[in-house]
CSV table of C-alpha atoms and ligand atoms in Angstrom, one decimal:
chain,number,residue,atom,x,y,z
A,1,UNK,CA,20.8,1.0,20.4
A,2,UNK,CA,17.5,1.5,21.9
A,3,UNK,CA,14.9,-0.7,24.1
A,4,UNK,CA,10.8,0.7,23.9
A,5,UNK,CA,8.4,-1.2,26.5
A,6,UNK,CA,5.0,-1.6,25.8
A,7,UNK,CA,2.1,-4.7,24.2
A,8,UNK,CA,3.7,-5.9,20.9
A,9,UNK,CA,1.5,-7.1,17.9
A,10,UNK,CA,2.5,-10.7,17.2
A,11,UNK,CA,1.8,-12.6,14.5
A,12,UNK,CA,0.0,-16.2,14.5
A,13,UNK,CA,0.5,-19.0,12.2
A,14,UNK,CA,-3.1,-18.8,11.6
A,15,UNK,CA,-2.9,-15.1,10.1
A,16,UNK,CA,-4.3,-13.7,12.9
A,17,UNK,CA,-2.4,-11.5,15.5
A,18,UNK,CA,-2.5,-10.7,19.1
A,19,UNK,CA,-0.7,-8.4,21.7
A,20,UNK,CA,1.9,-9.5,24.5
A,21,UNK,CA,3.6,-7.5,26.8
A,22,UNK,CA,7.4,-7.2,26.4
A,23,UNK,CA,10.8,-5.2,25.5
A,24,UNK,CA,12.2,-4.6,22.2
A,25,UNK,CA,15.7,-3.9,21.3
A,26,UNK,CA,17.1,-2.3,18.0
A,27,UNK,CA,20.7,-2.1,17.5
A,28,UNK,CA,21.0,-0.3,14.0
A,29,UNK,CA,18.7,-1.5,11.1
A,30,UNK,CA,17.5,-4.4,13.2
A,31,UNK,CA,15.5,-5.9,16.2
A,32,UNK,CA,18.1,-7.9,17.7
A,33,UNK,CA,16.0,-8.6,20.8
A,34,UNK,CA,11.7,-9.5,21.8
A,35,UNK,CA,11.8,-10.2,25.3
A,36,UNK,CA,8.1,-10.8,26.6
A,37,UNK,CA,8.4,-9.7,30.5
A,38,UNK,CA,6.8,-7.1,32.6
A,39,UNK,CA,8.4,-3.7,31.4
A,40,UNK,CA,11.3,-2.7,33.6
A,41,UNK,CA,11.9,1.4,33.9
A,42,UNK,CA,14.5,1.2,32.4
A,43,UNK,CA,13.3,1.3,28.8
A,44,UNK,CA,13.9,4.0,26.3
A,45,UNK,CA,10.3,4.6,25.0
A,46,UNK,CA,6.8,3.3,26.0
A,47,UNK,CA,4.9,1.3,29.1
A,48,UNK,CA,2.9,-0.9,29.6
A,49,UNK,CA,0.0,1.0,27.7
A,50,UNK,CA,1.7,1.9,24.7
A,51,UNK,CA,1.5,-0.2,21.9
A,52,UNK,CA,3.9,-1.5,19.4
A,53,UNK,CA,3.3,-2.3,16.1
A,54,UNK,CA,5.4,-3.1,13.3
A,55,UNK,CA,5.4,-0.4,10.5
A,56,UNK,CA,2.2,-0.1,8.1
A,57,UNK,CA,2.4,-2.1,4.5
A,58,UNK,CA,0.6,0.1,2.0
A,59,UNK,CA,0.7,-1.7,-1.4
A,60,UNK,CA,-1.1,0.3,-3.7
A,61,UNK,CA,-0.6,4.0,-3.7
A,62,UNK,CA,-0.1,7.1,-5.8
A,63,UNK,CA,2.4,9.3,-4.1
A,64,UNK,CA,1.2,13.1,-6.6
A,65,UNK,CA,-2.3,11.9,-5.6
A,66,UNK,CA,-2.4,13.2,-2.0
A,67,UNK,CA,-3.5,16.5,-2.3
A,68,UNK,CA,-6.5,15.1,-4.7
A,69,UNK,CA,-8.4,13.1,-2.2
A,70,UNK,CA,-11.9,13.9,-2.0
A,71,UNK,CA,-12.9,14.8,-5.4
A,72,UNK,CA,-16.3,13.3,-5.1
A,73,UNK,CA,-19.0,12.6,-7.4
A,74,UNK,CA,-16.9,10.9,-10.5
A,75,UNK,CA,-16.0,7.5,-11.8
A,76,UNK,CA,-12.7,6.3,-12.4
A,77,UNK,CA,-12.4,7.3,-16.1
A,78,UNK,CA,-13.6,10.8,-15.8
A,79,UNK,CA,-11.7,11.2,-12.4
A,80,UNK,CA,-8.6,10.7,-14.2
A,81,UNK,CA,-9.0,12.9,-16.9
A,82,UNK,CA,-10.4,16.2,-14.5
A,83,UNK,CA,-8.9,15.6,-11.5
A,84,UNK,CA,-6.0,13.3,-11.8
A,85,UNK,CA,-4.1,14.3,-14.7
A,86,UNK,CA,-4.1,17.5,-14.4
A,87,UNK,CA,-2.7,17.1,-10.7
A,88,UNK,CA,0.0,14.9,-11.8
A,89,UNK,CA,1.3,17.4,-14.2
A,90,UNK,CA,2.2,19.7,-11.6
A,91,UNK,CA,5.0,17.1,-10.9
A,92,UNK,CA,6.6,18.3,-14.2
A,93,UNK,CA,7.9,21.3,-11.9
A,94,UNK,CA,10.7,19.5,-10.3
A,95,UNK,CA,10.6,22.5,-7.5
A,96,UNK,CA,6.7,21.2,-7.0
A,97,UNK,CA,7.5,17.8,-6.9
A,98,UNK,CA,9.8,18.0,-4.5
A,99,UNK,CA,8.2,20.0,-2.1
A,100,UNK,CA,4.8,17.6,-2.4
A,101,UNK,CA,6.8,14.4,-1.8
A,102,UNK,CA,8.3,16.1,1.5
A,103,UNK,CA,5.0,16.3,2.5
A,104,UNK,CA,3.8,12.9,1.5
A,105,UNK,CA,6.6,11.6,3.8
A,106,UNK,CA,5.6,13.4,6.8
A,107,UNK,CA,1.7,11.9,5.7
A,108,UNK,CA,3.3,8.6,5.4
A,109,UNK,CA,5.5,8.2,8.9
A,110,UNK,CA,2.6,10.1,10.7
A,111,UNK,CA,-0.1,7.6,10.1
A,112,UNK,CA,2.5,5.1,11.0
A,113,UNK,CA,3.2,3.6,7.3
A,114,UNK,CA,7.1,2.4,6.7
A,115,UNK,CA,6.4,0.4,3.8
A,116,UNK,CA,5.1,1.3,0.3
A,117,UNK,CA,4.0,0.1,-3.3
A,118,UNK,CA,3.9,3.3,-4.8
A,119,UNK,CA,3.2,5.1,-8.3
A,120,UNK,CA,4.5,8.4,-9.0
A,121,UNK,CA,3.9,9.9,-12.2
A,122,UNK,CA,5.2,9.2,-16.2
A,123,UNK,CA,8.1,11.9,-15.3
A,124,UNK,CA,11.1,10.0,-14.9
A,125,UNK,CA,12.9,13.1,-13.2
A,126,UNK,CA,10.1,12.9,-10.4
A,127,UNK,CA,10.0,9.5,-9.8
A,128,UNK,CA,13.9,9.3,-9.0
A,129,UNK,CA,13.4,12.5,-7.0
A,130,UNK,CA,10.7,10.5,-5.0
A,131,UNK,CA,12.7,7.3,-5.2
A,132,UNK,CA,15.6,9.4,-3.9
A,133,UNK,CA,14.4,11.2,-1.4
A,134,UNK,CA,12.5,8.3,0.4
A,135,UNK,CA,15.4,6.3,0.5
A,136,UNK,CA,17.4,8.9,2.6
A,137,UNK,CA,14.5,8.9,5.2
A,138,UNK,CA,14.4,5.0,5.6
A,139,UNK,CA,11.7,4.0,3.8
A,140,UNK,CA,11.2,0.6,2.4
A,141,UNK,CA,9.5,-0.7,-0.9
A,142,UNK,CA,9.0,0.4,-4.6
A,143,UNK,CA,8.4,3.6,-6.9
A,144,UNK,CA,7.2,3.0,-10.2
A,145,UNK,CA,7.1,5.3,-12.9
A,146,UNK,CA,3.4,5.4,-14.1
A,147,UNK,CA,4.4,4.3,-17.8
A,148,UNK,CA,2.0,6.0,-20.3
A,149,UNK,CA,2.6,6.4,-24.0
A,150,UNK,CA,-1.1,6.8,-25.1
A,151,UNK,CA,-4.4,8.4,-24.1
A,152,UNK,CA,-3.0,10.8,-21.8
A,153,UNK,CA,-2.6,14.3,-21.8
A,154,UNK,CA,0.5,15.3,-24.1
A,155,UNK,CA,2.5,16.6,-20.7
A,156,UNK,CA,1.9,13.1,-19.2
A,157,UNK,CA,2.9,10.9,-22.2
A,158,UNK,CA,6.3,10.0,-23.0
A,159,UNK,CA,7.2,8.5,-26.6
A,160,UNK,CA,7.5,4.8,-26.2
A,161,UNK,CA,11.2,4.4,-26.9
A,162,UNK,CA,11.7,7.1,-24.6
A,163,UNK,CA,9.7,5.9,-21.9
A,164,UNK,CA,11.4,1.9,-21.7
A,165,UNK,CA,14.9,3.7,-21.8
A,166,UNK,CA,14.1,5.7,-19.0
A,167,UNK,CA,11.8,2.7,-17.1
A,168,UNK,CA,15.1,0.6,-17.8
A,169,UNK,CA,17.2,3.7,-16.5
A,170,UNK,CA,15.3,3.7,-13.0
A,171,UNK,CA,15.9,0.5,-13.0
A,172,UNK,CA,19.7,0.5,-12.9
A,173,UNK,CA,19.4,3.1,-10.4
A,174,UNK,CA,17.1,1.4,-7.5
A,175,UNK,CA,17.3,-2.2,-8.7
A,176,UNK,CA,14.9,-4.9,-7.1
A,177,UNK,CA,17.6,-6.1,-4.1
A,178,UNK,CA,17.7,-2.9,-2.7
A,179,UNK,CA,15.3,-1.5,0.0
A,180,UNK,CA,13.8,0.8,-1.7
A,181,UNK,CA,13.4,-0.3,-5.7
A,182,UNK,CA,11.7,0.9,-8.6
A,183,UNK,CA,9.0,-1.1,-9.8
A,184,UNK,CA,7.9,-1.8,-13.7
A,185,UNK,CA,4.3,0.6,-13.7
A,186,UNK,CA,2.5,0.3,-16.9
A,187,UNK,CA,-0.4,2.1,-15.5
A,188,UNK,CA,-3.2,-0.1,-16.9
A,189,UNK,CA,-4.0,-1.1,-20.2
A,190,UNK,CA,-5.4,2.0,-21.8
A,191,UNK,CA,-2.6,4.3,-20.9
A,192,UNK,CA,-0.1,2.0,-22.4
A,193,UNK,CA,0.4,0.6,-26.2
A,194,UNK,CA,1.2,-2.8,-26.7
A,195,UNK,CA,4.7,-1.8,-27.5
A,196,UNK,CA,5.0,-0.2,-24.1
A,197,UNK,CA,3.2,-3.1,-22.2
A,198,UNK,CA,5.7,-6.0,-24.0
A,199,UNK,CA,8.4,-3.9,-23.2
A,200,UNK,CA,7.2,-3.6,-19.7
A,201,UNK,CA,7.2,-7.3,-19.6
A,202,UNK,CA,10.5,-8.0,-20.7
A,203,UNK,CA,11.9,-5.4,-18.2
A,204,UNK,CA,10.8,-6.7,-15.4
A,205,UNK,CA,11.6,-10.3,-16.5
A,206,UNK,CA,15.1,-8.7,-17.4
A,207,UNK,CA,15.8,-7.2,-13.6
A,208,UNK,CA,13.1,-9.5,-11.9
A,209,UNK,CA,11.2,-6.2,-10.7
A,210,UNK,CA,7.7,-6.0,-9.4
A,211,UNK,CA,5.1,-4.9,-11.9
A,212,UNK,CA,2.5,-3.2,-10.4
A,213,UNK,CA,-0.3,-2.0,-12.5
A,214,UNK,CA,-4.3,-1.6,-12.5
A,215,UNK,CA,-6.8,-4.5,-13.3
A,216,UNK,CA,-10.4,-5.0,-13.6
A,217,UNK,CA,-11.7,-2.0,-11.5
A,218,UNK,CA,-14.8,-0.6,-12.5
A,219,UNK,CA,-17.3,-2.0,-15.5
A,220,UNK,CA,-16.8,0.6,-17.5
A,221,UNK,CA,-13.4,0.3,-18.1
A,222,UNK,CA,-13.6,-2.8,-18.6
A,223,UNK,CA,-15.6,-2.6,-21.4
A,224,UNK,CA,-13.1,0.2,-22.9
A,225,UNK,CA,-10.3,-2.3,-22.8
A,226,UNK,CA,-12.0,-4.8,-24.2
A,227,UNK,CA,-13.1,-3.1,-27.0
A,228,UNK,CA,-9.8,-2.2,-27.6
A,229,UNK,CA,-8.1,-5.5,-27.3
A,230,UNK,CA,-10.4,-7.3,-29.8
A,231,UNK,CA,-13.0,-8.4,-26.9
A,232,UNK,CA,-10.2,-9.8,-24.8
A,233,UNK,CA,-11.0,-10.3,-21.0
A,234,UNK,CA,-8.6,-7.9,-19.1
A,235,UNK,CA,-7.0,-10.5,-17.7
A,236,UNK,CA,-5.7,-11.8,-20.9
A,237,UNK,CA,-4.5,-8.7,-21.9
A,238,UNK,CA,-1.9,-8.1,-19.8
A,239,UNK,CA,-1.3,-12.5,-19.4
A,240,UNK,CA,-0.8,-11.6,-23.7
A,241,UNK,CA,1.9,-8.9,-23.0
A,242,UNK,CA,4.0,-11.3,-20.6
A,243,UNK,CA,2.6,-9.7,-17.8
A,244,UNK,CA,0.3,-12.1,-15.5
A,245,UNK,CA,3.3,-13.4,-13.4
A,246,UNK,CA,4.2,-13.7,-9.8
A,247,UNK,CA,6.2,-10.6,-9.2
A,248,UNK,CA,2.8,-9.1,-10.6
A,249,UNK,CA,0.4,-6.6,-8.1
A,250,UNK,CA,-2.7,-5.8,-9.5
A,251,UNK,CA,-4.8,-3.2,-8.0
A,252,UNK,CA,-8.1,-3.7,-7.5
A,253,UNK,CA,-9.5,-7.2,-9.8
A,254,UNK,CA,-13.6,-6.6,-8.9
A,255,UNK,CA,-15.0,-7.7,-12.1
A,256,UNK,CA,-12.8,-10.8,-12.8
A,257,UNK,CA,-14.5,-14.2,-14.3
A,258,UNK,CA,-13.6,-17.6,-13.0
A,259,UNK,CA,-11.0,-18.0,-15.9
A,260,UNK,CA,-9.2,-15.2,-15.3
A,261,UNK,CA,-9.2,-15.5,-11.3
A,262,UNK,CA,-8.0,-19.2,-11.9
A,263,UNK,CA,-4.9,-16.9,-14.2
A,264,UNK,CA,-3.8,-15.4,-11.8
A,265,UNK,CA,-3.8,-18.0,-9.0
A,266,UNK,CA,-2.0,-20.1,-11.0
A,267,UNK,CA,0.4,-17.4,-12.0
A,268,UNK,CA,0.5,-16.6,-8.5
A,269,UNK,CA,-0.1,-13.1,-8.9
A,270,UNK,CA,-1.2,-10.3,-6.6
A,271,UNK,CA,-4.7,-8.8,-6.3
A,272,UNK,CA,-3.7,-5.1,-4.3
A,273,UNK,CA,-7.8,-4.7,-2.8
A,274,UNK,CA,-8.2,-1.1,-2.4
A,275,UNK,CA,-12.0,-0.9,-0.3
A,276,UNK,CA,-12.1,3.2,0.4
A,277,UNK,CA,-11.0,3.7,-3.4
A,278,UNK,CA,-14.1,1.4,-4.4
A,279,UNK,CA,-16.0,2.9,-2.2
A,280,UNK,CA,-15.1,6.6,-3.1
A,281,UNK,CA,-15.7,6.0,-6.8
A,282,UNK,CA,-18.3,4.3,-6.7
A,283,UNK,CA,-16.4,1.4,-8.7
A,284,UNK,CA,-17.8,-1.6,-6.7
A,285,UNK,CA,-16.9,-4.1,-4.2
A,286,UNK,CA,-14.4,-6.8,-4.6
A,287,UNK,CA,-15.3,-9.9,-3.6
A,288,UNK,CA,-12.8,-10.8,-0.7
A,289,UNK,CA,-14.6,-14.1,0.7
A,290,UNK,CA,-14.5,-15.6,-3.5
A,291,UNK,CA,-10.9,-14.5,-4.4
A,292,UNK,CA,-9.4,-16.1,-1.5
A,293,UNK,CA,-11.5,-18.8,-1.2
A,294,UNK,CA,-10.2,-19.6,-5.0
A,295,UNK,CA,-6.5,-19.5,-3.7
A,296,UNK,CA,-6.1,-15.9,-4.8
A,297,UNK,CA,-2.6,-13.8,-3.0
A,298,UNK,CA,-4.4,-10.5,-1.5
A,299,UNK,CA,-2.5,-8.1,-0.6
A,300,UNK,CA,-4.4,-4.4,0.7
A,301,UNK,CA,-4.0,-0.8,-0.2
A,302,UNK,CA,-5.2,2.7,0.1
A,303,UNK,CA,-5.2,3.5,-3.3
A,304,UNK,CA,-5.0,7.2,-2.0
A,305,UNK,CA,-6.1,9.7,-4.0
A,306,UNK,CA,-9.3,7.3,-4.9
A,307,UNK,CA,-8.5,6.1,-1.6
A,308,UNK,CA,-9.4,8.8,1.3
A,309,UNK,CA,-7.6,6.9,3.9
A,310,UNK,CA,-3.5,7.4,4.7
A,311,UNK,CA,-4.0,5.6,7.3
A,312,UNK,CA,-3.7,1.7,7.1
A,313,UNK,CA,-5.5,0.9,9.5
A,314,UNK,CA,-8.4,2.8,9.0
A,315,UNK,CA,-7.9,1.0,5.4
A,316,UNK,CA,-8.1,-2.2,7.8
A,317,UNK,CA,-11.6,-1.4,9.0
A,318,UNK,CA,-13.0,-0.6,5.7
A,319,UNK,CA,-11.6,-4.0,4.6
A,320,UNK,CA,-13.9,-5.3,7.5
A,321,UNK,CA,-16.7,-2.9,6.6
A,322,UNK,CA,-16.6,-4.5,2.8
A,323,UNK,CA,-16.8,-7.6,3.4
A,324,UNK,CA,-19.7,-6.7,5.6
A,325,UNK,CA,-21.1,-5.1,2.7
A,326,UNK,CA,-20.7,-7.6,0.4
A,327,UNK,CA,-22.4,-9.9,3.3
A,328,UNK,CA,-25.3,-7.9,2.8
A,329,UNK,CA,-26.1,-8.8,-0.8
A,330,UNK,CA,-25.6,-12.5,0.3
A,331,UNK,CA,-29.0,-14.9,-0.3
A,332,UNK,CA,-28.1,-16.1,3.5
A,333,UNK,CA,-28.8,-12.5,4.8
A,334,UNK,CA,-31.9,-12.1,2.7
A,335,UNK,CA,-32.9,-15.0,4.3
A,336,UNK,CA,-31.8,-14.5,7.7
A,337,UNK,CA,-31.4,-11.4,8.1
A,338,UNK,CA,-27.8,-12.2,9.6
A,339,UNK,CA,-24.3,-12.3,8.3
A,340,UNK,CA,-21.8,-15.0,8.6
A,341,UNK,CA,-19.2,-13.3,10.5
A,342,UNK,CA,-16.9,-16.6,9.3
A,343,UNK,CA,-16.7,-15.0,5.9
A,344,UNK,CA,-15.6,-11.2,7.7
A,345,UNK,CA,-12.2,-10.6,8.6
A,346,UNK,CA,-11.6,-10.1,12.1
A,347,UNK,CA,-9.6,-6.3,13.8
A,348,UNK,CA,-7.1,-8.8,14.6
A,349,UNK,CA,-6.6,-10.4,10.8
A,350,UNK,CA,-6.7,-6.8,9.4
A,351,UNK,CA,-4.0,-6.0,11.8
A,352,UNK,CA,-2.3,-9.2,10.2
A,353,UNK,CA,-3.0,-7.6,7.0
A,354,UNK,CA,-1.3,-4.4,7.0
A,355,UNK,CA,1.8,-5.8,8.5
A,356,UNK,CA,3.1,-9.2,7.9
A,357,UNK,CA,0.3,-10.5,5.5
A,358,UNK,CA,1.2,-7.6,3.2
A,359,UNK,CA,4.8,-8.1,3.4
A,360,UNK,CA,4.2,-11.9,2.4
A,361,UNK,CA,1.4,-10.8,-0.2
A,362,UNK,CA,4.2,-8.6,-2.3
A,363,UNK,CA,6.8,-11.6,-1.8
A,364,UNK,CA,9.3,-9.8,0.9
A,365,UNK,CA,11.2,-11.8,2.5
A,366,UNK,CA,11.2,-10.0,5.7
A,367,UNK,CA,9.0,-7.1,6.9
A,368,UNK,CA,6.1,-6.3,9.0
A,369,UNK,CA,7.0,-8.7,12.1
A,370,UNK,CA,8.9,-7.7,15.4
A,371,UNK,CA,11.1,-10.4,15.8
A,372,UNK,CA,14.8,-10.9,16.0
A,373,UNK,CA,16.9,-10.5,12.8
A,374,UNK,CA,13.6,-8.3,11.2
A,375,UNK,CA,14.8,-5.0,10.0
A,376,UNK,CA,13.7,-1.9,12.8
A,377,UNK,CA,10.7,-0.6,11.3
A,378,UNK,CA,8.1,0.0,14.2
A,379,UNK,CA,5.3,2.0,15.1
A,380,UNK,CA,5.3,3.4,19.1
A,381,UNK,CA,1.5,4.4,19.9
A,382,UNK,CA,0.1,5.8,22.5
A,383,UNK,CA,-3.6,5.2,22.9
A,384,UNK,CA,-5.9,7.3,25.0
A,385,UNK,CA,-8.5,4.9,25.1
A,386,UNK,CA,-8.6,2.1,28.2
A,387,UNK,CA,-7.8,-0.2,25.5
A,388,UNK,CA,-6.3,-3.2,27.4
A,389,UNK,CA,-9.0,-3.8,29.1
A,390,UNK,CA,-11.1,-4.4,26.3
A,391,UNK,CA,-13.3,-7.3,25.5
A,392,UNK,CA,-11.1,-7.4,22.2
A,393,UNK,CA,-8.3,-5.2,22.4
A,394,UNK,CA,-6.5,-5.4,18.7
A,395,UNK,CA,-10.5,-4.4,17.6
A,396,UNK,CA,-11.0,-1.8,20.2
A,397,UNK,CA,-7.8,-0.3,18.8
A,398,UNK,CA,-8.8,-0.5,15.4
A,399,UNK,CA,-12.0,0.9,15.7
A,400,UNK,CA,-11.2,3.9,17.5
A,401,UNK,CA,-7.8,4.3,15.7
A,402,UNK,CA,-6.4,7.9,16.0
A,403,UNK,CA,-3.4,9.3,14.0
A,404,UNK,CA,-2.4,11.4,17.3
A,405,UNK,CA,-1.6,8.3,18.8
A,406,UNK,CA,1.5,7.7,16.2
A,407,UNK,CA,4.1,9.1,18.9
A,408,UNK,CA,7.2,7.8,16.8
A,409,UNK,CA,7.7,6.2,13.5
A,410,UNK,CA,11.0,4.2,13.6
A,411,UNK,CA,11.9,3.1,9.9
A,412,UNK,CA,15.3,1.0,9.0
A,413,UNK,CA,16.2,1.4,12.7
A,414,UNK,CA,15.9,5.6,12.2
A,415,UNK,CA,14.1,7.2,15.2
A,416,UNK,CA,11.2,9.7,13.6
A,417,UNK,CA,9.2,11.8,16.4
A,418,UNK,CA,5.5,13.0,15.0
A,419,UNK,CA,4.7,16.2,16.6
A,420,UNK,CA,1.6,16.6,17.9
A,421,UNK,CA,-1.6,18.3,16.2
A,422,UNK,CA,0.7,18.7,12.9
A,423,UNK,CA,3.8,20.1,14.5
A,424,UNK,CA,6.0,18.0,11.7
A,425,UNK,CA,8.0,14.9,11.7
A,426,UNK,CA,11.3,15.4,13.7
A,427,UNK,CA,14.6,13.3,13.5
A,428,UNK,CA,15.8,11.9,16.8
A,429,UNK,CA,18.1,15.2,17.2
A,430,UNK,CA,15.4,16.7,17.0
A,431,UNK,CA,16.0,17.9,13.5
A,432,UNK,CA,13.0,18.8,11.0
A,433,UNK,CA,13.1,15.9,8.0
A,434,UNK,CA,14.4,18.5,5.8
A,435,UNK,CA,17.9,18.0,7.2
A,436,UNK,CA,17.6,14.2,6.1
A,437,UNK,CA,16.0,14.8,2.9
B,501,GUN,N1,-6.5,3.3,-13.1
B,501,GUN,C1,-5.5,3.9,-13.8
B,501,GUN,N2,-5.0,4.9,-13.1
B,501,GUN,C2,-5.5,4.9,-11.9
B,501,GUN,C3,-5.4,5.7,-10.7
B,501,GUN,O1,-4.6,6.6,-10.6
B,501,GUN,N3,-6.2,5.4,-9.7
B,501,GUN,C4,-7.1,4.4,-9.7
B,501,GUN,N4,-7.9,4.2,-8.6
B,501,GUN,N5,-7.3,3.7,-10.8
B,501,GUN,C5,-6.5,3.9,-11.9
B,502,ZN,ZN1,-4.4,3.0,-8.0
């Protein structure tokens, strides 16, 4: 049991958020109590300046990717094949793997996040490894195995039949009910055959997984894919394959027509917008204001390694800064010279964003809300900045967001202290995480 003091992030009906002072109590996995009163001293944790947040929602990441970010000067295709590739082989080296996804974890609980839709790479030994060892620290969400069975590097593609036994395998292992799952990954459509991607389908219809893949990210490859799928719009490749389906998460969907948007609403798919990765290279900027004004489910993500951001809610701001951007190109601002701050989220939707609205994007059915009966996964921070006192407070935080705030990371109820100036991630007992790993 445990009680931390200190302004909680509620959620509004409106997808907005806001802070109020009060206590929370976590008896095991679980907040079993949100009292909003003045903080007494006799809390565990926290005062009336620190803030509580529930834990980060990152829904589109590449755990092997972290030590790639900031290979500049590249668009997607050829960043794959010189920088990404060859860094996911090195997780054919189980002793490598394992010692990168120790460190991911720390990343991960340091900037706060406790809930991920992650890749790893087409090595089924490494994604269990990651799948296994996040699951002993508490974290929730899905791994997928980034299925490839074609224009890959030989040490990165797996035969097909190969590759759905083991997809299938991972499956039984970490199945969809539990809190952290494996997800069906066909990477995107060039890296999979159509073999692969039908089987990928039937999988997840099979265990009713998640499929998380890529979609429409830069022009270029869209071209590529539609040149090799007879001229098909991306879209209806993957709707061909069985794919396009409400369990779906698509990263990215810039360059999407009005056909294929109106696909996926009515499929009531995902779109996982990833702004520092579009940014970074150079793919483009997806169009935030049209997708949901078209009903569209948006979910965010850092994308890392194309994403340079671990940190979810620095990915907040530059959803804030793209929509600013994309504000910019608007015939209104040509004409005006001013933007219509209607059509640009607010610091305290973005907040909504990486908690709650990302939980609900992905379809959990709890997650990223302190409130009674949600499972105890909560961010204590400790600003240095006379924050409350702000004209805005939820955007004063966000703008001058700094990791060294994240004092303690508390995921599935398990108490995680984040040293300061990269000291390491301790348990409770003041254990390093290698003892839970
Ligand atoms: N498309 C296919 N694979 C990837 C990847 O690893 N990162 C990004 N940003 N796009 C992709
Ligand atoms: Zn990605």
């Amino acid at each position: 049991m445990a009680t931390i003091g200190g302004q909680i992030l509620c959620q509004a009906p409106d997808r907005s958020s806001s802070i109020r002072e009060g206590v929370v109590r976590i008896e095991d996995d679980r907040i079993v109590e949100v009292s909003f009163e003045a903080i007494s001293g006799s809390v565990d944790w926290g005062d009336a300046e620190t803030f509580i947040t529930p834990g980060f929602i990152d829904t589109h990441l590449h755990l092997p990717q972290f030590d790639s970010i900031g290979a500049f000067g590249m668009p997607l295709l050829d960043w794959l094949s010189e920088v990404i590739f060859p860094a996911e082989e090195n997780w054919n080296d189980m002793d490598y793997a394992r010692s990168m996804i120790a460190r991911v974890i720390d990343q991960c609980l340091s900037v706060g996040t406790t809930g991920i839709c992650a890749y790893a790479t087409s090595s089924y030994d490494a994604t269990i490894t990651a799948l296994d060892m996040f699951q002993r620290v508490g974290l929730r969400g899905v791994i997928g195995q980034a299925m490839m069975d074609r224009a890959a590097p030989m040490s990165l593609t797996v035969p097909t039949e190969q590759l759905i036994e083991q997809v299938e395998a991972a499956l039984q292992q970490f199945p969809p009910t539990g809190r952290m799952a494996t997800a069906v990954t066909p990477r995107f459509a060039l890296s999979c055959t159509e073999s692969a991607l039908l089987a990928a389908a039937d999988l997840a219809r099979r265990f009713d997984a998640m499929i998380q893949t890529h979609l429409a990210e830069t022009r270029r490859e869209c071209e590529v894919v539609s040149k090799h799928f007879d001229g098909m719009p991306y879209v209806d490749v993957y709707d061909k394959m069985g794919l396009v389906t409400e369990r779906s998460v698509f990263g990215h969907g810039i360059y999407l027509d009005d056909l294929s948007v109106a696909r996926l609403v009515q499929a009531g798919s995902v779109i996982a917008h990833c702004p520092t990765a579009n940014s970074f290279l150079g793919s483009g900027t997806m169009n935030r204001n049209d997708h949901l004004a078209h009903g569209v489910r948006l979910s965010l993500g850092s994308d890392v390694g194309a994403g340079f951001e671990r940190s979810m809610v620095r990915v907040g701001r530059a959803m804030i800064e793209a929509a600013i951007a994309k504000q910019f190109q608007s015939d209104a601002f040509r004409r005006t010279g001013m933007i219509d701050y209607a059509k640009v989220p607010t610091a305290p939707q973005a907040w909504y964003q990486i908690t709650a609205g990302n939980a609900e994007a992905v379809r959990w059915k709890d997650g990223g809300r302190i409130e009674v009966g949600q499972p105890a996964d909560l961010v204590i921070v400790q600003p240095d900045v006379p924050w409350r006192l702000a004209r805005c407070p939820l955007s004063t935080l966000m703008y001058s967001w700094d990791d060294r705030w994240v004092r303690h990371t508390i995921v599935n109820g398990r108490h995680y202290t984040i040293g300061p100036n990269g000291a390491g991630v301790r348990t409770e007992k003041g254990e390093s995480l290698g003892a839970v790993r």
